[in-house]
């Protein structure tokens, strides 16, 4: 073979390679974004500390995904440029705020562009209007620390480490019995639409988009780059955890049930959590416990928690706390410490039925017969009192159009061991799903987006589903978000 021919083949090979292996969509979007925004706002290397930090999730199964690059927008214009470049390259992408949604590809992406909103973290407070503004970056703990200097707070997560995506899924707060869900306090949102246009959503501007963004889920109608919300007073709280031995399970359940049905002081708020660890039982009851979170907005809780304090307990940390301290119950950094192979599922029940008793029994039986297949099981009672649904209505209602309380959500968490094989993992998840599904949900009540698993299709349980589908079609007309990133199904 002549040298010339070899050269010819080599050159053809090179060109052929360029022709047949065009730069893949992710890297191509990344280089376009870098050329528009500059290299300081884009990280490409998997070894970069910022890259490693941004690919950490509450559900650590997502930590393994390798985005082509990570973009850190500093303005809504930057978000707009990034979305348009992603669209032009036909790349996959994900939008990440706090990274706590356990569903894969909701805020994570493999081979595509990860938009990390952490640099969009401006905050302000206007004492004349008592309105607060914040960007989607940072955690609710950051927001509580900031606004408390004005004696104010915003309605948000119960745990400091959770991100602002919480409010787009509704957002259940200790303050919700007084002020409604986190999204009910929205007054105006700045949103970058899927086509890159930057718009305002409020009661008077794009009211349909404003409606859908109040609890109709993140990652669906655009990227929220600024929240303007009604702030709330943050004074002294009487709050803490009470831990009971599991043998008190029926007594505590009775107290939770009574609280859900009869408490009529909106300043009193609880979560009841039943916990199960993988350790052998040994009849010592060390493998299970009940942890109550009790929070009163004010120094004197009156008799609101008497039904809980009168049950024999192991630990009681009730005392006077600031709001930032309330968000660090039971211990600071709990959302970071509890990172793992975490999956949520959710149920919804009316207060005047017995479903919760059978739910707890089924959950416990499942835990007993599946020892070794989980590191932690947690079952959380989240009351939705009438005062909450009234407060929501008084502010125009949200995307759930929540029927009158009292009712409650049951949140199920499973943490599986880190090194489970694929088939073992799938088997335990499907068995867990069946256990949850064996307790029938109440008719006509919405499943909570923030605690739902992807396959539970929570939007379809909303009475507003048809309206949300139309809004989705209007703002994402060519299915750019629907096809290119994860998120709740509108189909
Ligand atoms: C430890 C823990 C405690 C929790 N406590 C509560 C609680 O007290 N109350 C409650 O209601 N829920 C709670 N949740 C559930 C929580 O609300 C959801 O997991 C929520 O998705 C977390 O938001 P994030 O910003 O941290 O997560 P992310 O996964 O970053 O965001 C959630 C979703 O919203 C999208 N999104 C985020 N920001 C934007 C934006 N600006 N524009 C468009 N889309 C966006 C993301 O793409 C993603 O799909 C808790 C979860 C955990 C893990
Ligand atoms: C890591 O990410 C968190 C949350 O997004 C942020 O608060 C922190 O400053 C980041 N750390 C580094 C080193 O980037
Ligand atoms: C690069 O991104 C811009 C928007 O930011 C877009 O208009 C343009 O078409 C993109 N170019 C390519 C080659 O994809
Ligand atoms: C406490 O329990 C009793 C029933 O034992 C009930 O009547 C009362 O309303 C409950 N109070 C609260 C605040 O839960
Ligand atoms: C928004 O409009 C609804 C009616 O469409 C109204 O009930 C609600 O009070 C308004 N909210 C605010 C904050 O103005």
Coordinates of C-alpha atoms and ligand atoms in Angstrom, one line a residue:
X1 CA 0.0 0.0 0.0
X2 CA 1.4 3.4 -0.9
X3 CA 2.1 6.0 1.6
X4 CA -0.2 8.3 -0.3
X5 CA -3.1 5.9 0.0
X6 CA -2.4 5.5 3.7
X7 CA -2.6 9.3 4.1
X8 CA -5.8 9.3 2.1
X9 CA -7.4 6.7 4.3
X10 CA -6.3 8.4 7.4
X11 CA -7.7 11.7 6.3
X12 CA -10.9 10.1 5.2
X13 CA -11.0 8.4 8.6
X14 CA -10.6 11.7 10.4
X15 CA -13.3 13.4 8.4
X16 CA -15.5 10.3 8.6
X17 CA -15.1 10.4 12.3
X18 CA -16.1 14.0 12.5
X19 CA -19.0 13.4 10.2
X20 CA -20.4 10.3 11.9
X21 CA -19.7 11.2 15.5
X22 CA -20.8 14.9 15.7
X23 CA -20.1 16.4 19.1
X24 CA -22.8 14.9 21.4
X25 CA -25.6 17.2 22.5
X26 CA -24.5 17.7 26.1
X27 CA -20.9 18.9 25.4
X28 CA -22.1 20.9 22.4
X29 CA -24.7 22.8 24.6
X30 CA -21.9 23.2 27.2
X31 CA -19.4 24.8 24.8
X32 CA -22.1 27.2 23.5
X33 CA -23.1 28.1 27.1
X34 CA -19.4 28.7 28.0
X35 CA -18.9 30.9 24.9
X36 CA -22.0 33.0 26.0
X37 CA -21.6 33.1 29.8
X38 CA -17.8 32.8 30.1
X39 CA -15.9 30.0 31.8
X40 CA -16.4 31.3 35.3
X41 CA -20.0 30.2 35.3
X42 CA -19.5 26.7 33.8
X43 CA -17.6 23.7 35.3
X44 CA -16.7 20.8 33.0
X45 CA -14.4 18.7 35.0
X46 CA -15.6 15.8 37.1
X47 CA -12.7 16.4 39.4
X48 CA -13.6 20.0 40.2
X49 CA -14.7 20.4 43.8
X50 CA -17.7 22.5 42.7
X51 CA -18.7 19.7 40.3
X52 CA -18.4 17.1 43.1
X53 CA -20.5 19.3 45.4
X54 CA -23.2 19.9 42.9
X55 CA -23.6 16.2 42.1
X56 CA -24.5 15.3 45.7
X57 CA -28.1 14.5 46.3
X58 CA -30.3 13.5 49.2
X59 CA -31.0 10.3 47.2
X60 CA -27.3 9.4 46.7
X61 CA -28.2 6.9 43.9
X62 CA -28.1 10.1 41.7
X63 CA -24.6 11.1 42.8
X64 CA -23.2 8.7 40.1
X65 CA -24.6 10.6 37.2
X66 CA -22.1 12.7 35.3
X67 CA -23.5 15.8 33.7
X68 CA -21.5 17.1 30.7
X69 CA -21.1 20.3 32.5
X70 CA -22.6 22.3 35.4
X71 CA -23.8 25.8 34.8
X72 CA -24.1 28.4 37.7
X73 CA -26.3 31.2 36.4
X74 CA -26.1 34.5 38.2
X75 CA -29.1 36.1 36.6
X76 CA -32.4 35.2 34.9
X77 CA -30.7 36.2 31.6
X78 CA -28.0 33.5 32.2
X79 CA -30.8 30.9 32.8
X80 CA -32.4 32.1 29.5
X81 CA -29.2 31.8 27.5
X82 CA -28.6 28.3 29.0
X83 CA -32.1 27.0 28.2
X84 CA -31.8 28.3 24.6
X85 CA -28.4 26.7 24.1
X86 CA -29.7 23.4 25.5
X87 CA -32.7 23.6 23.2
X88 CA -30.5 24.4 20.1
X89 CA -28.3 21.4 20.9
X90 CA -31.2 19.1 21.7
X91 CA -29.5 18.2 25.0
X92 CA -31.0 16.7 28.1
X93 CA -30.8 18.9 31.2
X94 CA -31.8 19.2 34.9
X95 CA -32.6 22.2 37.2
X96 CA -31.2 21.8 40.7
X97 CA -32.1 23.9 43.8
X98 CA -31.5 22.0 47.0
X99 CA -31.3 18.5 45.4
X100 CA -33.7 16.8 47.9
X101 CA -36.2 15.4 45.6
X102 CA -35.5 11.7 45.7
X103 CA -36.8 10.9 42.2
X104 CA -34.1 10.3 39.6
X105 CA -33.7 12.9 36.9
X106 CA -35.9 15.5 38.7
X107 CA -32.9 17.5 39.6
X108 CA -30.1 15.3 38.2
X109 CA -28.9 14.5 34.7
X110 CA -26.5 12.0 33.1
X111 CA -24.8 13.3 29.9
X112 CA -26.5 16.7 29.7
X113 CA -26.5 20.1 31.3
X114 CA -27.0 20.5 35.0
X115 CA -28.3 24.0 35.9
X116 CA -27.3 24.6 39.5
X117 CA -29.3 27.5 40.9
X118 CA -27.1 28.0 44.0
X119 CA -25.6 31.3 42.8
X120 CA -29.1 32.9 42.4
X121 CA -29.3 33.6 46.1
X122 CA -30.1 37.3 46.5
X123 CA -32.5 38.2 49.4
X124 CA -34.3 41.3 50.5
X125 CA -36.9 42.5 53.0
X126 CA -39.1 45.6 52.7
X127 CA -40.4 46.7 56.2
X128 CA -43.0 48.9 54.6
X129 CA -44.8 46.2 52.6
X130 CA -43.5 43.2 54.8
X131 CA -42.7 41.4 51.5
X132 CA -39.6 39.3 51.3
X133 CA -37.7 38.3 48.1
X134 CA -35.3 35.4 47.6
X135 CA -33.6 33.6 44.8
X136 CA -33.9 29.9 44.3
X137 CA -30.3 29.2 45.5
X138 CA -29.4 28.1 49.0
X139 CA -31.5 26.4 51.6
X140 CA -34.5 27.4 53.8
X141 CA -32.0 27.4 56.7
X142 CA -30.1 30.2 54.9
X143 CA -33.4 32.1 54.5
X144 CA -34.5 31.7 58.1
X145 CA -31.1 32.9 59.3
X146 CA -31.3 36.0 57.0
X147 CA -34.9 37.1 57.7
X148 CA -34.8 36.5 61.4
X149 CA -32.6 39.6 61.8
X150 CA -35.8 41.5 60.9
X151 CA -37.9 39.4 63.3
X152 CA -39.4 37.8 60.2
X153 CA -39.4 34.5 58.4
X154 CA -40.8 32.9 55.2
X155 CA -43.0 29.9 55.1
X156 CA -40.8 27.0 54.1
X157 CA -39.1 23.7 55.1
X158 CA -39.3 22.2 58.6
X159 CA -35.6 21.1 58.2
X160 CA -33.0 23.8 57.5
X161 CA -31.1 21.9 54.8
X162 CA -34.0 21.6 52.3
X163 CA -34.0 23.7 49.2
X164 CA -36.5 26.2 47.7
X165 CA -37.9 23.7 45.2
X166 CA -40.0 22.7 48.2
X167 CA -42.4 25.6 47.7
X168 CA -43.1 24.8 44.1
X169 CA -44.4 21.4 45.3
X170 CA -46.7 23.2 47.9
X171 CA -44.4 23.2 50.9
X172 CA -45.5 22.1 54.3
X173 CA -44.1 24.2 57.1
X174 CA -44.6 24.3 60.9
X175 CA -46.3 27.6 60.2
X176 CA -48.7 26.1 57.6
X177 CA -51.6 25.7 60.1
X178 CA -51.5 29.5 60.4
X179 CA -50.5 30.7 56.9
X180 CA -51.2 27.9 54.5
X181 CA -48.6 26.0 52.4
X182 CA -45.4 27.7 51.5
X183 CA -46.7 28.5 48.0
X184 CA -49.8 30.2 49.4
X185 CA -47.5 33.1 50.5
X186 CA -46.2 33.6 47.0
X187 CA -47.1 37.1 45.7
X188 CA -45.0 37.3 42.5
X189 CA -42.5 35.0 40.7
X190 CA -40.0 35.8 38.1
X191 CA -39.9 32.8 35.7
X192 CA -37.8 31.9 32.7
X193 CA -40.1 30.1 30.3
X194 CA -39.0 27.0 28.4
X195 CA -38.5 29.2 25.3
X196 CA -36.1 31.5 27.2
X197 CA -38.6 34.4 27.7
X198 CA -38.4 36.0 31.1
X199 CA -41.9 36.8 32.6
X200 CA -43.6 37.8 35.8
X201 CA -46.3 35.5 37.2
X202 CA -48.7 37.0 39.8
X203 CA -52.4 37.5 40.4
X204 CA -52.4 40.1 37.6
X205 CA -49.6 38.9 35.2
X206 CA -49.8 35.4 33.7
X207 CA -52.2 34.3 36.5
X208 CA -52.5 30.8 35.0
X209 CA -48.8 30.3 35.3
X210 CA -48.9 31.8 38.9
X211 CA -51.7 29.3 39.8
X212 CA -49.7 26.3 38.4
X213 CA -46.5 27.4 40.2
X214 CA -48.3 27.4 43.5
X215 CA -47.9 23.7 44.3
X216 CA -48.2 22.3 40.7
X217 CA -44.6 21.1 40.8
X218 CA -41.2 22.5 39.9
X219 CA -39.4 21.6 36.6
X220 CA -42.6 21.9 34.6
X221 CA -43.5 25.4 33.4
X222 CA -40.1 27.1 33.5
X223 CA -37.4 28.1 35.9
X224 CA -38.3 30.3 38.8
X225 CA -35.5 32.8 39.3
X226 CA -37.0 35.0 42.0
X227 CA -39.7 34.6 44.7
X228 CA -41.6 37.5 46.2
X229 CA -43.5 36.3 49.2
X230 CA -45.5 37.5 52.2
X231 CA -43.1 37.3 55.1
X232 CA -44.3 36.2 58.6
X233 CA -43.4 37.2 62.1
X234 CA -40.7 35.0 63.8
X235 CA -40.5 35.4 67.5
X236 CA -40.0 32.8 70.2
X237 CA -41.2 29.3 69.8
X238 CA -41.9 26.6 72.3
X239 CA -40.6 23.5 70.5
X240 CA -38.8 20.3 70.7
X241 CA -38.8 16.5 70.2
X242 CA -40.3 13.9 72.4
X243 CA -39.0 10.3 71.8
X244 CA -41.0 7.3 73.0
X245 CA -40.3 3.6 73.2
X246 CA -42.2 1.8 70.5
X247 CA -44.3 0.0 73.1
X248 CA -46.2 3.3 73.3
X249 CA -47.2 3.1 69.7
X250 CA -50.9 2.8 70.2
X251 CA -51.1 5.5 72.8
X252 CA -49.1 7.9 70.7
X253 CA -51.2 7.1 67.7
X254 CA -54.3 7.9 69.6
X255 CA -52.8 11.3 70.6
X256 CA -51.8 12.0 67.0
X257 CA -55.2 11.1 65.8
X258 CA -56.9 13.3 68.5
X259 CA -54.5 16.2 67.6
X260 CA -55.4 15.9 63.9
X261 CA -59.1 15.8 64.5
X262 CA -59.5 18.2 67.5
X263 CA -56.6 20.6 67.9
X264 CA -58.0 24.0 66.9
X265 CA -55.0 26.2 67.9
X266 CA -53.3 27.1 64.5
X267 CA -50.1 28.1 66.4
X268 CA -49.6 24.4 67.3
X269 CA -47.9 22.1 64.7
X270 CA -46.7 18.5 64.8
X271 CA -45.1 15.8 62.8
X272 CA -45.3 12.3 64.2
X273 CA -42.6 9.9 63.0
X274 CA -42.4 6.1 63.5
X275 CA -38.9 4.9 62.9
X276 CA -37.5 1.4 62.3
X277 CA -33.8 0.5 62.2
X278 CA -32.3 -2.7 60.7
X279 CA -30.8 -4.0 63.9
X280 CA -32.1 -7.3 65.3
X281 CA -35.1 -6.9 67.6
X282 CA -33.7 -9.0 70.6
X283 CA -36.9 -8.1 72.3
X284 CA -35.3 -4.9 73.6
X285 CA -37.3 -2.6 71.4
X286 CA -34.1 -0.9 70.3
X287 CA -34.8 -1.3 66.6
X288 CA -37.8 1.1 66.6
X289 CA -38.9 4.3 68.2
X290 CA -41.4 7.1 67.8
X291 CA -40.1 10.7 67.5
X292 CA -42.6 13.6 67.8
X293 CA -41.8 17.0 66.4
X294 CA -43.8 19.6 68.4
X295 CA -43.7 23.3 67.6
X296 CA -45.7 26.1 69.1
X297 CA -45.5 29.7 67.7
X298 CA -45.2 31.5 71.0
X299 CA -43.8 30.8 74.4
X300 CA -46.9 29.3 76.0
X301 CA -48.3 26.3 74.3
X302 CA -51.2 26.0 76.7
X303 CA -52.6 22.5 76.6
X304 CA -51.9 21.9 72.9
X305 CA -49.3 19.3 73.5
X306 CA -50.6 17.9 76.8
X307 CA -51.8 14.7 75.1
X308 CA -48.1 14.0 74.2
X309 CA -46.3 15.2 77.3
X310 CA -48.5 13.0 79.5
X311 CA -47.3 9.7 77.8
X312 CA -44.2 8.2 79.3
X313 CA -41.2 9.2 77.2
X314 CA -37.5 8.6 76.9
X315 CA -36.4 12.1 75.9
X316 CA -38.1 15.5 75.8
X317 CA -36.3 18.5 74.4
X318 CA -39.2 21.0 74.5
X319 CA -38.0 24.5 75.4
X320 CA -37.9 28.0 74.0
X321 CA -36.2 28.3 70.6
X322 CA -35.7 30.8 67.8
X323 CA -37.1 29.9 64.4
X324 CA -33.7 29.0 63.0
X325 CA -33.2 26.6 66.0
X326 CA -36.6 25.1 65.3
X327 CA -35.5 24.2 61.8
X328 CA -32.5 22.4 63.3
X329 CA -34.6 19.9 65.3
X330 CA -33.8 17.2 66.2
X331 CA -30.1 18.0 65.3
X332 CA -28.4 20.4 62.9
X333 CA -27.4 19.1 59.5
X334 CA -29.9 16.2 59.7
X335 CA -30.7 16.5 55.9
X336 CA -27.0 16.0 55.2
X337 CA -26.5 13.2 57.7
X338 CA -29.4 11.3 56.3
X339 CA -28.2 11.3 52.7
X340 CA -28.5 7.8 51.3
X341 CA -30.3 5.5 48.9
X342 CA -33.6 7.3 49.9
X343 CA -37.0 6.9 48.3
X344 CA -40.3 8.6 49.4
X345 CA -43.8 7.4 48.9
X346 CA -47.0 9.1 50.1
X347 CA -50.5 8.3 51.2
X348 CA -53.5 10.6 52.1
X349 CA -56.2 9.9 54.6
X350 CA -59.1 11.5 56.3
X351 CA -58.9 12.1 60.1
X352 CA -62.1 10.3 61.0
X353 CA -61.2 6.9 59.6
X354 CA -59.2 4.1 61.0
X355 CA -56.9 3.7 58.0
X356 CA -53.9 5.1 59.9
X357 CA -54.0 2.2 62.4
X358 CA -53.8 -0.4 59.6
X359 CA -51.2 1.6 57.8
X360 CA -48.9 1.6 60.8
X361 CA -49.5 -2.2 61.3
X362 CA -48.8 -3.0 57.7
X363 CA -45.7 -0.8 57.7
X364 CA -44.4 -2.5 60.9
X365 CA -45.1 -6.0 59.6
X366 CA -43.3 -5.2 56.4
X367 CA -40.3 -3.9 58.4
X368 CA -40.2 -7.0 60.5
X369 CA -40.2 -9.4 57.5
X370 CA -37.7 -7.4 55.4
X371 CA -34.9 -7.0 57.9
X372 CA -31.6 -6.6 56.2
X373 CA -33.1 -4.9 53.2
X374 CA -33.2 -1.4 54.6
X375 CA -31.1 0.9 56.7
X376 CA -34.0 3.0 57.9
X377 CA -37.8 3.1 57.5
X378 CA -39.7 6.1 58.6
X379 CA -43.5 6.7 58.6
X380 CA -44.5 10.3 59.1
X381 CA -47.9 11.8 60.0
X382 CA -48.4 15.3 58.5
X383 CA -51.7 16.9 59.6
X384 CA -53.6 19.2 57.2
X385 CA -55.9 21.0 59.6
X386 CA -58.9 23.1 58.6
X387 CA -57.0 26.3 59.6
X388 CA -54.4 25.4 56.9
X389 CA -56.9 24.9 54.1
X390 CA -58.8 28.1 55.2
X391 CA -55.5 30.1 55.1
X392 CA -54.8 28.7 51.7
X393 CA -58.3 29.6 50.4
X394 CA -58.1 33.1 51.9
X395 CA -55.0 33.8 49.7
X396 CA -56.6 32.5 46.5
X397 CA -56.0 28.8 46.9
X398 CA -53.2 26.8 45.3
X399 CA -52.8 24.3 42.5
X400 CA -54.1 21.5 44.8
X401 CA -57.3 23.5 45.6
X402 CA -57.1 21.7 49.0
X403 CA -60.4 20.4 50.2
X404 CA -61.3 21.4 53.8
X405 CA -59.2 19.8 56.6
X406 CA -58.7 18.0 58.8
X407 CA -57.0 15.2 56.9
X408 CA -53.4 14.1 56.7
X409 CA -50.6 12.9 54.5
X410 CA -48.6 9.8 55.5
X411 CA -45.0 10.0 54.2
X412 CA -43.1 6.7 53.9
X413 CA -39.3 6.8 53.6
X414 CA -37.0 3.8 52.9
X415 CA -33.3 4.0 52.9
X416 CA -31.8 0.9 51.3
X417 CA -28.2 -0.4 51.9
X418 CA -25.7 1.2 49.5
X419 CA -24.3 -1.9 47.8
X420 CA -27.5 -3.7 46.8
X421 CA -27.6 -5.4 43.4
X422 CA -29.9 -4.0 40.8
X423 CA -32.4 -6.9 41.0
X424 CA -32.4 -6.9 44.8
X425 CA -33.0 -3.2 44.8
X426 CA -35.9 -3.4 42.4
X427 CA -37.4 -6.3 44.3
X428 CA -37.4 -4.4 47.7
X429 CA -38.7 -1.3 46.1
X430 CA -41.6 -3.0 44.4
X431 CA -42.5 -4.9 47.6
X432 CA -42.4 -1.6 49.5
X433 CA -44.6 0.0 46.9
X434 CA -47.1 -2.8 47.2
X435 CA -47.2 -2.4 51.0
X436 CA -47.9 1.3 50.7
X437 CA -50.5 0.8 48.0
X438 CA -52.3 -1.8 50.1
X439 CA -53.6 1.0 52.3
X440 CA -56.3 2.8 50.2
X441 CA -56.0 6.5 49.8
X442 CA -59.0 8.8 50.6
X443 CA -61.1 9.7 47.6
X444 CA -60.9 13.3 46.5
X445 CA -57.8 14.3 48.4
X446 CA -54.5 15.2 46.6
X447 CA -51.3 13.2 47.1
X448 CA -48.5 15.5 48.2
X449 CA -46.0 16.2 45.4
X450 CA -43.1 16.8 47.8
X451 CA -43.4 13.3 49.3
X452 CA -44.5 11.3 46.3
X453 CA -42.7 8.7 44.2
X454 CA -42.6 9.3 40.4
X455 CA -44.9 6.3 39.7
X456 CA -47.6 7.6 42.1
X457 CA -48.5 10.3 39.5
X458 CA -49.6 12.8 42.1
X459 CA -50.8 15.5 39.7
X460 CA -53.5 13.2 38.5
X461 CA -55.0 13.1 42.0
X462 CA -55.6 17.0 41.9
X463 CA -59.1 18.2 41.2
X464 CA -57.3 20.8 39.0
X465 CA -55.5 18.2 36.8
X466 CA -57.2 19.1 33.5
X467 CA -56.5 22.8 34.1
X468 CA -52.8 22.1 35.0
X469 CA -52.5 20.0 31.8
X470 CA -53.7 23.0 29.7
X471 CA -51.3 25.4 31.5
X472 CA -48.4 22.9 30.9
X473 CA -49.4 22.7 27.2
X474 CA -49.5 26.5 26.9
X475 CA -46.1 27.2 28.6
X476 CA -44.2 24.2 27.3
X477 CA -46.0 23.8 23.9
X478 CA -43.3 21.7 22.2
X479 CA -42.6 19.5 25.2
X480 CA -39.1 20.8 25.7
X481 CA -39.2 20.3 29.4
X482 CA -41.4 17.2 29.2
X483 CA -39.0 15.4 26.9
X484 CA -35.6 16.8 28.0
X485 CA -35.7 16.7 31.8
X486 CA -37.4 14.6 34.5
X487 CA -40.5 15.6 36.4
X488 CA -44.1 14.8 37.1
X489 CA -46.1 13.3 34.4
X490 CA -48.9 15.4 32.8
X491 CA -49.9 12.6 30.4
Ligands
LIG1 C1 -34.9 15.7 54.7 C2 -36.1 16.2 53.9 C3 -37.0 17.0 54.6 C4 -38.1 17.5 54.0 N1 -38.9 18.3 54.6 C5 -40.0 18.8 54.0 C6 -40.9 19.7 54.6 O1 -40.8 20.1 55.8 N2 -42.0 20.2 53.9 C7 -42.2 19.8 52.6 O2 -43.1 20.3 52.0 N3 -41.3 19.0 51.9 C8 -40.3 18.5 52.6 N4 -39.4 17.7 52.0 C9 -39.7 17.3 50.6 C10 -39.1 18.4 49.7 O3 -40.0 19.5 49.6 C11 -38.9 17.9 48.3 O4 -37.9 16.9 48.3 C12 -38.4 19.1 47.4 O5 -38.4 18.6 46.0 C13 -37.0 19.6 47.7 O6 -36.7 20.7 47.0 P1 -35.1 21.0 46.7 O7 -35.0 22.3 46.2 O8 -34.3 20.6 47.9 O9 -34.8 19.8 45.7 P2 -34.5 19.8 44.1 O10 -34.5 18.3 43.9 O11 -33.4 20.6 43.7 O12 -35.8 20.4 43.5 C14 -37.1 19.7 43.5 C15 -37.7 19.8 42.1 O13 -38.1 21.1 41.8 C16 -37.5 21.6 40.7 N5 -37.0 23.0 40.9 C17 -36.4 23.4 42.0 N6 -36.2 24.7 42.0 C18 -36.8 25.1 40.8 C19 -36.9 26.4 40.2 N7 -36.5 27.5 40.8 N8 -37.6 26.5 39.1 C20 -38.2 25.4 38.5 N9 -38.0 24.1 39.0 C21 -37.3 24.0 40.2 C22 -36.3 20.7 40.4 O14 -36.0 20.6 39.1 C23 -36.8 19.4 41.0 O15 -37.5 18.7 40.0 C24 -38.3 17.2 52.6 C25 -37.4 16.4 51.9 C26 -36.3 15.9 52.6 C27 -35.3 15.0 51.8
LIG2 C1 -21.7 23.1 48.2 O1 -23.1 23.2 48.0 C2 -23.8 23.8 49.0 C3 -25.3 23.8 48.6 O2 -25.5 24.0 47.3 C4 -23.3 25.2 49.3 O3 -24.0 25.8 50.4 C5 -21.8 25.1 49.6 O4 -21.3 26.4 49.7 C6 -21.1 24.4 48.5 N1 -19.7 24.3 48.8 C7 -18.7 24.4 47.9 C8 -17.3 24.2 48.3 O5 -19.0 24.8 46.7
LIG3 C1 -26.0 28.8 21.0 O1 -26.9 29.3 22.0 C2 -27.8 30.4 21.5 C3 -28.6 30.8 22.7 O2 -27.9 31.0 23.9 C4 -28.6 29.9 20.4 O3 -29.4 30.9 19.9 C5 -27.7 29.3 19.3 O4 -28.5 28.8 18.3 C6 -26.8 28.3 19.8 N1 -25.9 27.8 18.8 C7 -25.7 26.5 18.5 C8 -24.7 26.2 17.4 O5 -26.3 25.6 19.0
LIG4 C1 -56.4 15.4 73.6 O1 -57.1 14.2 73.7 C2 -58.5 14.3 74.1 C3 -59.1 12.9 74.1 O2 -58.3 12.1 75.0 C4 -59.2 15.1 73.1 O3 -60.6 15.3 73.6 C5 -58.5 16.5 73.0 O4 -59.2 17.2 72.0 C6 -57.1 16.3 72.6 N1 -56.5 17.6 72.6 C7 -55.6 17.9 71.6 C8 -55.1 19.3 71.6 O5 -55.2 17.1 70.7
LIG5 C1 -55.4 36.6 44.1 O1 -56.6 36.4 43.4 C2 -57.6 35.6 44.0 C3 -58.8 35.5 43.1 O2 -58.4 35.2 41.8 C4 -57.9 36.1 45.4 O3 -58.8 35.3 46.0 C5 -56.7 36.3 46.2 O4 -56.9 36.9 47.4 C6 -55.6 37.1 45.4 N1 -54.4 37.1 46.2 C7 -53.7 38.2 46.5 C8 -52.5 38.0 47.3 O5 -54.0 39.3 46.1

